PDB file of C-alpha atoms (C1' of nucleotides) in Angstrom:
ATOM      1  CA  MET A1084     -21.517 238.829  74.998  1.00 64.00           C
ATOM      2  CA  GLN A1085     -22.426 237.914  78.255  1.00 80.00           C
ATOM      3  CA  LEU A1086     -20.714 240.091  81.635  1.00 89.00           C
ATOM      4  CA  ALA A1087     -20.723 237.652  84.406  1.00 90.00           C
ATOM      5  CA  HIS A1088     -23.260 237.497  87.043  1.00 96.00           C
ATOM      6  CA  PRO A1089     -23.395 236.544  90.084  1.00 97.00           C
ATOM      7  CA  GLY A1090     -25.839 234.058  91.804  1.00 97.00           C
ATOM      8  CA  PRO A1091     -28.164 235.828  94.975  1.00 97.00           C
ATOM      9  CA  GLU A1092     -26.017 232.698  96.798  1.00 96.00           C
ATOM     10  CA  GLU A1093     -22.954 234.156  95.874  1.00 97.00           C
ATOM     11  CA  PHE A1094     -24.063 237.226  97.459  1.00 97.00           C
ATOM     12  CA  VAL A1095     -21.521 238.857  99.920  1.00 98.00           C
ATOM     13  CA  LEU A1096     -22.615 240.520 103.032  1.00 98.00           C
ATOM     14  CA  ALA A1097     -19.212 242.929 102.532  1.00 98.00           C
ATOM     15  CA  SER A1098     -19.186 243.236  99.519  1.00 98.00           C
ATOM     16  CA  VAL A1099     -22.316 244.626  98.829  1.00 98.00           C
ATOM     17  CA  LEU A1100     -21.634 247.358 101.381  1.00 98.00           C
ATOM     18  CA  SER A1101     -17.684 247.745 100.099  1.00 98.00           C
ATOM     19  CA  ALA A1102     -19.649 248.468  96.673  1.00 98.00           C
ATOM     20  CA  LEU A1103     -22.214 250.727  98.063  1.00 98.00           C
ATOM     21  CA  GLY A1104     -19.261 252.342 100.362  1.00 98.00           C
ATOM     22  CA  SER A1105     -17.809 254.571  97.592  1.00 98.00           C
ATOM     23  CA  PRO A1106     -19.816 257.929  96.688  1.00 97.00           C
ATOM     24  CA  ILE A1107     -20.069 257.631  92.955  1.00 98.00           C
ATOM     25  CA  ARG A1108     -21.429 253.857  93.580  1.00 98.00           C
ATOM     26  CA  LEU A1109     -23.788 255.214  95.548  1.00 98.00           C
ATOM     27  CA  GLU A1110     -24.974 257.942  94.247  1.00 97.00           C
ATOM     28  CA  VAL A1111     -25.482 255.439  90.968  1.00 98.00           C
ATOM     29  CA  VAL A1112     -27.385 252.879  92.774  1.00 98.00           C
ATOM     30  CA  LYS A1113     -30.162 255.586  94.547  1.00 97.00           C
ATOM     31  CA  ARG A1114     -30.913 257.430  90.630  1.00 96.00           C
ATOM     32  CA  LEU A1115     -31.426 253.378  89.747  1.00 97.00           C
ATOM     33  CA  SER A1116     -33.218 252.748  92.761  1.00 97.00           C
ATOM     34  CA  GLN A1117     -35.600 256.106  91.321  1.00 94.00           C
ATOM     35  CA  GLY A1118     -36.636 253.867  88.289  1.00 89.00           C
ATOM     36  CA  GLU A1119     -33.427 256.045  86.468  1.00 90.00           C
ATOM     37  CA  HIS A1120     -32.596 254.018  83.084  1.00 88.00           C
ATOM     38  CA  LEU A1121     -29.109 254.312  83.057  1.00 94.00           C
ATOM     39  CA  ASN A1122     -26.427 252.729  80.097  1.00 94.00           C
ATOM     40  CA  CYS A1123     -22.498 252.560  81.190  1.00 94.00           C
ATOM     41  CA  THR A1124     -22.175 256.512  78.983  1.00 92.00           C
ATOM     42  CA  THR A1125     -24.704 258.345  80.585  1.00 91.00           C
ATOM     43  CA  ALA A1126     -24.849 257.638  83.719  1.00 95.00           C
ATOM     44  CA  LEU A1127     -21.210 259.577  84.737  1.00 95.00           C
ATOM     45  CA  PRO A1128     -20.879 261.785  81.823  1.00 93.00           C
ATOM     46  CA  HIS A1129     -18.188 263.553  83.333  1.00 94.00           C
ATOM     47  CA  VAL A1130     -16.041 260.530  84.289  1.00 97.00           C
ATOM     48  CA  PRO A1131     -13.816 258.351  81.860  1.00 97.00           C
ATOM     49  CA  GLN A1132     -15.368 255.771  79.871  1.00 97.00           C
ATOM     50  CA  SER A1133     -13.269 253.178  81.702  1.00 98.00           C
ATOM     51  CA  THR A1134     -12.484 254.568  85.045  1.00 98.00           C
ATOM     52  CA  ALA A1135     -17.032 253.900  85.098  1.00 98.00           C
ATOM     53  CA  SER A1136     -16.453 250.635  83.516  1.00 98.00           C
ATOM     54  CA  HIS A1137     -14.127 249.473  86.357  1.00 98.00           C
ATOM     55  CA  HIS A1138     -16.932 250.850  88.621  1.00 98.00           C
ATOM     56  CA  TRP A1139     -19.494 248.784  86.965  1.00 98.00           C
ATOM     57  CA  ARG A1140     -18.350 245.843  87.788  1.00 98.00           C
ATOM     58  CA  VAL A1141     -17.903 246.595  91.624  1.00 98.00           C
ATOM     59  CA  LEU A1142     -21.537 246.264  91.319  1.00 98.00           C
ATOM     60  CA  ARG A1143     -21.957 243.968  88.846  1.00 98.00           C
ATOM     61  CA  GLU A1144     -19.893 241.712  91.069  1.00 98.00           C
ATOM     62  CA  SER A1145     -21.062 242.227  94.889  1.00 98.00           C
ATOM     63  CA  GLY A1146     -25.120 241.504  92.600  1.00 98.00           C
ATOM     64  CA  LEU A1147     -26.012 244.762  93.323  1.00 98.00           C
ATOM     65  CA  LEU A1148     -27.286 245.316  89.294  1.00 97.00           C
ATOM     66  CA  GLN A1149     -26.897 243.853  86.117  1.00 97.00           C
ATOM     67  CA  GLN A1150     -25.859 245.285  82.140  1.00 97.00           C
ATOM     68  CA  THR A1151     -28.298 243.208  80.305  1.00 96.00           C
ATOM     69  CA  ARG A1152     -26.506 243.692  76.111  1.00 95.00           C
ATOM     70  CA  GLU A1153     -29.829 246.117  73.601  1.00 94.00           C
ATOM     71  CA  GLY A1154     -28.201 246.249  70.848  1.00 94.00           C
ATOM     72  CA  ARG A1155     -25.077 248.314  71.164  1.00 95.00           C
ATOM     73  CA  VAL A1156     -25.867 249.551  74.299  1.00 96.00           C
ATOM     74  CA  ILE A1157     -25.892 248.468  77.526  1.00 97.00           C
ATOM     75  CA  THR A1158     -28.174 249.036  79.871  1.00 96.00           C
ATOM     76  CA  MET A1159     -27.534 249.291  83.888  1.00 97.00           C
ATOM     77  CA  THR A1160     -30.603 247.854  86.446  1.00 96.00           C
ATOM     78  CA  LEU A1161     -30.825 247.162  90.161  1.00 97.00           C
ATOM     79  CA  ARG A1162     -30.770 243.590  90.718  1.00 98.00           C
ATOM     80  CA  ARG A1163     -33.721 243.978  93.916  1.00 97.00           C
ATOM     81  CA  ALA A1164     -35.707 240.806  94.337  1.00 97.00           C
ATOM     82  CA  ASP A1165     -32.548 239.250  94.461  1.00 98.00           C
ATOM     83  CA  ILE A1166     -30.713 241.870  96.648  1.00 98.00           C
ATOM     84  CA  ASP A1167     -33.759 242.646  98.808  1.00 97.00           C
ATOM     85  CA  GLY A1168     -34.106 238.237  98.982  1.00 97.00           C
ATOM     86  CA  ARG A1169     -30.686 237.960 100.721  1.00 97.00           C
ATOM     87  CA  PHE A1170     -30.215 240.642 102.852  1.00 98.00           C
ATOM     88  CA  PRO A1171     -34.724 242.128 103.511  1.00 97.00           C
ATOM     89  CA  GLY A1172     -34.673 246.066 103.718  1.00 97.00           C
ATOM     90  CA  LEU A1173     -30.920 246.779 102.930  1.00 98.00           C
ATOM     91  CA  LEU A1174     -31.646 248.823  99.814  1.00 98.00           C
ATOM     92  CA  ASP A1175     -34.379 250.522 101.176  1.00 97.00           C
ATOM     93  CA  ALA A1176     -32.254 252.576 103.991  1.00 98.00           C
ATOM     94  CA  VAL A1177     -29.543 253.492 101.977  1.00 98.00           C
ATOM     95  CA  VAL A1178     -31.667 254.387  99.525  1.00 96.00           C
ATOM     96  CA  GLY A1179     -34.112 255.756 101.466  1.00 90.00           C
ATOM     97  CA  SER A1180     -32.196 258.032 103.927  1.00 78.00           C
ATOM     98  CA  GLY A1181     -31.981 261.572 101.380  1.00 73.00           C
ATOM     99  CA  GLN A1182     -28.311 261.154 102.127  1.00 70.00           C
ATOM    100  CA  SER A1183     -25.129 260.481 100.649  1.00 59.00           C
TER     101      SER A1183
ATOM    102  CA  MET B 790      -8.341 261.916 127.584  1.00 65.00           C
ATOM    103  CA  GLN B 791     -11.753 261.673 125.377  1.00 80.00           C
ATOM    104  CA  LEU B 792     -11.721 260.465 121.887  1.00 89.00           C
ATOM    105  CA  ALA B 793     -13.594 263.171 119.417  1.00 90.00           C
ATOM    106  CA  HIS B 794     -17.463 261.221 118.226  1.00 96.00           C
ATOM    107  CA  PRO B 795     -18.841 262.675 115.706  1.00 97.00           C
ATOM    108  CA  GLY B 796     -22.620 263.858 115.973  1.00 97.00           C
ATOM    109  CA  PRO B 797     -25.053 262.617 114.571  1.00 97.00           C
ATOM    110  CA  GLU B 798     -25.946 265.174 111.743  1.00 96.00           C
ATOM    111  CA  GLU B 799     -22.166 264.619 110.589  1.00 97.00           C
ATOM    112  CA  PHE B 800     -22.314 260.925 110.001  1.00 98.00           C
ATOM    113  CA  VAL B 801     -21.969 260.537 106.587  1.00 98.00           C
ATOM    114  CA  LEU B 802     -23.440 257.359 104.547  1.00 98.00           C
ATOM    115  CA  ALA B 803     -20.270 255.436 102.290  1.00 98.00           C
ATOM    116  CA  SER B 804     -18.614 256.105 105.250  1.00 98.00           C
ATOM    117  CA  VAL B 805     -20.739 254.060 107.538  1.00 98.00           C
ATOM    118  CA  LEU B 806     -21.120 251.294 104.519  1.00 98.00           C
ATOM    119  CA  SER B 807     -17.251 251.553 103.793  1.00 98.00           C
ATOM    120  CA  ALA B 808     -16.866 250.774 107.196  1.00 98.00           C
ATOM    121  CA  LEU B 809     -18.497 248.267 107.516  1.00 98.00           C
ATOM    122  CA  GLY B 810     -17.959 246.655 103.943  1.00 98.00           C
ATOM    123  CA  SER B 811     -14.859 245.072 105.667  1.00 98.00           C
ATOM    124  CA  PRO B 812     -15.535 241.393 107.257  1.00 97.00           C
ATOM    125  CA  ILE B 813     -12.990 242.142 110.109  1.00 97.00           C
ATOM    126  CA  ARG B 814     -15.323 245.358 110.767  1.00 98.00           C
ATOM    127  CA  LEU B 815     -19.207 243.637 110.178  1.00 98.00           C
ATOM    128  CA  GLU B 816     -18.084 240.795 112.477  1.00 97.00           C
ATOM    129  CA  VAL B 817     -17.065 242.782 115.082  1.00 97.00           C
ATOM    130  CA  VAL B 818     -20.843 244.786 114.719  1.00 98.00           C
ATOM    131  CA  LYS B 819     -23.174 242.469 115.006  1.00 97.00           C
ATOM    132  CA  ARG B 820     -21.215 240.813 118.243  1.00 96.00           C
ATOM    133  CA  LEU B 821     -21.992 244.895 119.291  1.00 96.00           C
ATOM    134  CA  SER B 822     -25.428 244.723 117.982  1.00 96.00           C
ATOM    135  CA  GLN B 823     -25.985 240.546 120.211  1.00 94.00           C
ATOM    136  CA  GLY B 824     -25.068 242.478 123.320  1.00 89.00           C
ATOM    137  CA  GLU B 825     -21.729 241.498 123.642  1.00 89.00           C
ATOM    138  CA  HIS B 826     -19.431 243.611 125.604  1.00 86.00           C
ATOM    139  CA  LEU B 827     -16.213 244.627 124.409  1.00 93.00           C
ATOM    140  CA  ASN B 828     -13.280 246.258 124.953  1.00 92.00           C
ATOM    141  CA  CYS B 829      -9.997 246.694 122.508  1.00 92.00           C
ATOM    142  CA  THR B 830      -8.557 243.859 123.954  1.00 89.00           C
ATOM    143  CA  THR B 831     -11.167 240.960 124.075  1.00 89.00           C
ATOM    144  CA  ALA B 832     -13.133 242.044 121.080  1.00 94.00           C
ATOM    145  CA  LEU B 833      -9.902 240.576 118.141  1.00 95.00           C
ATOM    146  CA  PRO B 834      -7.736 238.544 120.541  1.00 92.00           C
ATOM    147  CA  HIS B 835      -5.613 237.404 117.874  1.00 93.00           C
ATOM    148  CA  VAL B 836      -5.399 240.664 115.843  1.00 96.00           C
ATOM    149  CA  PRO B 837      -2.054 242.405 116.566  1.00 96.00           C
ATOM    150  CA  GLN B 838      -3.403 245.497 119.248  1.00 96.00           C
ATOM    151  CA  SER B 839      -2.629 248.306 116.315  1.00 97.00           C
ATOM    152  CA  THR B 840      -3.889 247.047 113.474  1.00 98.00           C
ATOM    153  CA  ALA B 841      -6.976 246.740 115.633  1.00 98.00           C
ATOM    154  CA  SER B 842      -6.762 250.260 117.022  1.00 98.00           C
ATOM    155  CA  HIS B 843      -7.319 251.346 113.194  1.00 98.00           C
ATOM    156  CA  HIS B 844     -10.045 249.321 112.608  1.00 98.00           C
ATOM    157  CA  TRP B 845     -11.836 250.890 115.831  1.00 98.00           C
ATOM    158  CA  ARG B 846     -10.954 254.229 114.768  1.00 98.00           C
ATOM    159  CA  VAL B 847     -12.631 253.812 111.080  1.00 98.00           C
ATOM    160  CA  LEU B 848     -15.974 252.240 113.509  1.00 98.00           C
ATOM    161  CA  ARG B 849     -15.496 255.894 115.484  1.00 98.00           C
ATOM    162  CA  GLU B 850     -15.586 257.875 112.958  1.00 98.00           C
ATOM    163  CA  SER B 851     -17.767 256.867 110.914  1.00 98.00           C
ATOM    164  CA  GLY B 852     -20.489 257.555 113.913  1.00 98.00           C
ATOM    165  CA  LEU B 853     -21.053 253.204 114.041  1.00 98.00           C
ATOM    166  CA  LEU B 854     -19.610 253.099 117.419  1.00 97.00           C
ATOM    167  CA  GLN B 855     -18.676 254.877 120.653  1.00 96.00           C
ATOM    168  CA  GLN B 856     -15.605 254.307 122.652  1.00 96.00           C
ATOM    169  CA  THR B 857     -15.723 254.784 126.774  1.00 95.00           C
ATOM    170  CA  ARG B 858     -13.155 255.089 129.368  1.00 94.00           C
ATOM    171  CA  GLU B 859     -13.797 252.795 132.198  1.00 93.00           C
ATOM    172  CA  GLY B 860     -10.739 253.465 134.165  1.00 93.00           C
ATOM    173  CA  ARG B 861      -7.729 251.827 132.193  1.00 95.00           C
ATOM    174  CA  VAL B 862     -10.421 249.724 130.290  1.00 96.00           C
ATOM    175  CA  ILE B 863     -12.439 251.625 126.973  1.00 96.00           C
ATOM    176  CA  THR B 864     -15.549 249.791 126.156  1.00 96.00           C
ATOM    177  CA  MET B 865     -16.821 249.674 122.503  1.00 96.00           C
ATOM    178  CA  THR B 866     -20.555 250.078 122.525  1.00 96.00           C
ATOM    179  CA  LEU B 867     -23.198 250.518 119.316  1.00 97.00           C
ATOM    180  CA  ARG B 868     -24.324 253.745 118.393  1.00 97.00           C
ATOM    181  CA  ARG B 869     -27.683 252.773 117.239  1.00 97.00           C
ATOM    182  CA  ALA B 870     -29.547 255.501 118.146  1.00 97.00           C
ATOM    183  CA  ASP B 871     -28.146 257.417 116.575  1.00 98.00           C
ATOM    184  CA  ILE B 872     -27.491 255.351 113.568  1.00 98.00           C
ATOM    185  CA  ASP B 873     -31.236 254.494 113.400  1.00 98.00           C
ATOM    186  CA  GLY B 874     -32.002 258.091 113.816  1.00 97.00           C
ATOM    187  CA  ARG B 875     -29.948 258.921 110.982  1.00 97.00           C
ATOM    188  CA  PHE B 876     -30.358 255.597 108.470  1.00 98.00           C
ATOM    189  CA  PRO B 877     -34.136 253.703 110.144  1.00 97.00           C
ATOM    190  CA  GLY B 878     -33.304 250.382 108.774  1.00 97.00           C
ATOM    191  CA  LEU B 879     -29.773 250.309 107.978  1.00 98.00           C
ATOM    192  CA  LEU B 880     -28.287 248.002 111.006  1.00 98.00           C
ATOM    193  CA  ASP B 881     -30.783 246.309 111.535  1.00 97.00           C
ATOM    194  CA  ALA B 882     -31.014 245.085 107.529  1.00 98.00           C
ATOM    195  CA  VAL B 883     -26.234 244.081 107.878  1.00 98.00           C
ATOM    196  CA  VAL B 884     -27.316 242.652 111.452  1.00 96.00           C
ATOM    197  CA  GLY B 885     -30.406 240.569 110.289  1.00 90.00           C
ATOM    198  CA  SER B 886     -28.650 238.806 108.066  1.00 79.00           C
ATOM    199  CA  GLY B 887     -27.551 235.679 108.851  1.00 74.00           C
ATOM    200  CA  GLN B 888     -24.258 236.446 106.245  1.00 69.00           C
ATOM    201  CA  SER B 889     -21.168 237.803 105.934  1.00 59.00           C
TER     202      SER B 889
ATOM    203  C1'  DT C1026     -16.975 244.336  53.901  1.00 53.95           C
ATOM    204  C1'  DG C1027     -16.072 248.644  56.060  1.00 53.95           C
ATOM    205  C1'  DC C1028     -16.517 251.780  59.431  1.00 53.95           C
ATOM    206  C1'  DA C1029     -18.356 254.157  63.691  1.00 53.95           C
ATOM    207  C1'  DT C1030     -20.265 252.883  68.202  1.00 53.95           C
ATOM    208  C1'  DA C1031     -20.932 250.991  72.689  1.00 53.95           C
ATOM    209  C1'  DC C1032     -18.443 249.256  75.515  1.00 53.95           C
ATOM    210  C1'  DT C1033     -15.603 245.699  78.321  1.00 53.95           C
ATOM    211  C1'  DT C1034     -10.063 244.775  79.153  1.00 53.95           C
ATOM    212  C1'  DC C1035      -5.587 246.001  79.241  1.00 53.95           C
ATOM    213  C1'  DG C1036      -1.575 247.663  81.115  1.00 53.95           C
ATOM    214  C1'  DA C1037       1.123 251.266  83.856  1.00 53.95           C
ATOM    215  C1'  DT C1038       0.380 254.744  87.316  1.00 53.95           C
ATOM    216  C1'  DT C1039      -0.578 257.212  91.381  1.00 53.95           C
ATOM    217  C1'  DA C1040      -3.960 257.149  95.776  1.00 53.95           C
ATOM    218  C1'  DT C1041      -5.831 255.371  99.277  1.00 53.95           C
ATOM    219  C1'  DA C1042      -6.763 250.916 103.315  1.00 53.95           C
ATOM    220  C1'  DG C1043      -4.532 247.537 105.694  1.00 53.95           C
ATOM    221  C1'  DT C1044      -0.904 245.433 108.967  1.00 53.95           C
ATOM    222  C1'  DC C1045       3.153 245.845 112.615  1.00 53.95           C
ATOM    223  C1'  DG C1046       6.561 247.050 115.694  1.00 53.95           C
ATOM    224  C1'  DA C1047       8.051 250.591 117.985  1.00 53.95           C
ATOM    225  C1'  DT C1048       6.217 254.909 121.480  1.00 53.95           C
ATOM    226  C1'  DG C1049       3.564 257.648 124.276  1.00 53.95           C
ATOM    227  C1'  DC C1050       0.526 258.503 127.506  1.00 53.95           C
ATOM    228  C1'  DG C1051      -3.708 258.097 131.649  1.00 53.95           C
ATOM    229  C1'  DA C1052      -4.992 254.647 134.761  1.00 53.95           C
ATOM    230  C1'  DC C1053      -4.703 252.110 138.969  1.00 53.95           C
ATOM    231  C1'  DG C1054      -1.780 249.864 142.255  1.00 53.95           C
ATOM    232  C1'  DC C1055       1.125 250.431 145.411  1.00 53.95           C
TER     233       DC C1055
ATOM    234  C1'  DG D 441       7.126 258.546 143.690  1.00 53.95           C
ATOM    235  C1'  DC D 442       7.438 254.124 139.992  1.00 53.95           C
ATOM    236  C1'  DG D 443       5.595 250.142 137.344  1.00 53.95           C
ATOM    237  C1'  DT D 444       2.387 247.962 135.013  1.00 53.95           C
ATOM    238  C1'  DC D 445      -1.319 248.150 131.883  1.00 53.95           C
ATOM    239  C1'  DG D 446      -4.491 248.805 128.333  1.00 53.95           C
ATOM    240  C1'  DC D 447      -5.296 251.661 125.037  1.00 53.95           C
ATOM    241  C1'  DA D 448      -3.640 255.438 120.959  1.00 53.95           C
ATOM    242  C1'  DT D 449      -0.819 257.224 118.010  1.00 53.95           C
ATOM    243  C1'  DC D 450       3.344 257.265 115.157  1.00 53.95           C
ATOM    244  C1'  DG D 451       6.402 255.336 110.954  1.00 53.95           C
ATOM    245  C1'  DA D 452       7.184 252.844 107.893  1.00 53.95           C
ATOM    246  C1'  DC D 453       5.826 249.489 104.539  1.00 53.95           C
ATOM    247  C1'  DT D 454       2.106 246.069 102.265  1.00 53.95           C
ATOM    248  C1'  DA D 455      -2.075 246.126  99.808  1.00 53.95           C
ATOM    249  C1'  DT D 456      -5.476 246.618  97.533  1.00 53.95           C
ATOM    250  C1'  DA D 457      -7.956 250.484  94.801  1.00 53.95           C
ATOM    251  C1'  DA D 458      -9.502 254.181  91.777  1.00 53.95           C
ATOM    252  C1'  DT D 459      -8.124 256.114  87.533  1.00 53.95           C
ATOM    253  C1'  DC D 460      -7.414 256.882  82.749  1.00 53.95           C
ATOM    254  C1'  DG D 461      -5.183 257.026  78.319  1.00 53.95           C
ATOM    255  C1'  DA D 462      -4.745 252.873  74.854  1.00 53.95           C
ATOM    256  C1'  DA D 463      -6.763 248.285  72.758  1.00 53.95           C
ATOM    257  C1'  DG D 464      -9.095 244.944  71.790  1.00 53.95           C
ATOM    258  C1'  DT D 465     -15.127 243.250  71.182  1.00 53.95           C
ATOM    259  C1'  DA D 466     -19.640 242.197  69.713  1.00 53.95           C
ATOM    260  C1'  DT D 467     -23.379 245.349  67.663  1.00 53.95           C
ATOM    261  C1'  DG D 468     -25.966 248.098  64.053  1.00 53.95           C
ATOM    262  C1'  DC D 469     -25.273 250.301  59.293  1.00 53.95           C
ATOM    263  C1'  DA D 470     -24.388 251.309  55.303  1.00 53.95           C
TER     264       DA D 470
END
DNA sequence: TGCATACTTCGATTATAGTCGATGCGACGC
DNA sequence: GCGTCGCATCGACTATAATCGAAGTATGCA
């Protein structure tokens, strides 16, 4: 089963910013940008599965990350090239500041 | 009467992104960044006053804009230097993309 | 085939955000 | 002083988002 991912031409800036505007999602994006390889269970161990899954969906539908199944595990990766292509400098500015 | 504005050290990235994550507020920030001088009535003529005022508050409390009274009119300006100081490149990336 | 794993989706609940009329308050003109 | 203008704030309502248990689905292994 494949999850639906928007194409870069479908990205909406307000949706991307809104997705990043939640501390819990912002943190995940930052960790992904630092090269961390996250799957859905390890990313937020203290958060219930269904809640976490909701946040993955928001991030995925905004275009920020990709979920690819590898066996039974779904791995999440930042769609850095796609986001950079549409909103140059945005991701760098967001993950570059040492802030939350 | 003076409205409360946070100092740059109080800015929270997630709050700034969340404030920008609303299409109506994003548009105002873009217009301000293009040098438009807006007051509270002219900025969103089609939106009820109290609703508009709510959005000014969100933008003001996140640190994105400053409201200064000039006589009876309150003029809004982007706090570009303060935002750039804390989150370099963020505003450029947001207003630079021709997107909504 | 059957069972366990690693998720997503569903449905209900709660929390937060947006909307807008009414009211309040400071600034200006008179 | 009084009235008006330009806004903020209040309070009530509505809409959207977050939370989480339960159920559903694809994968892998025995």
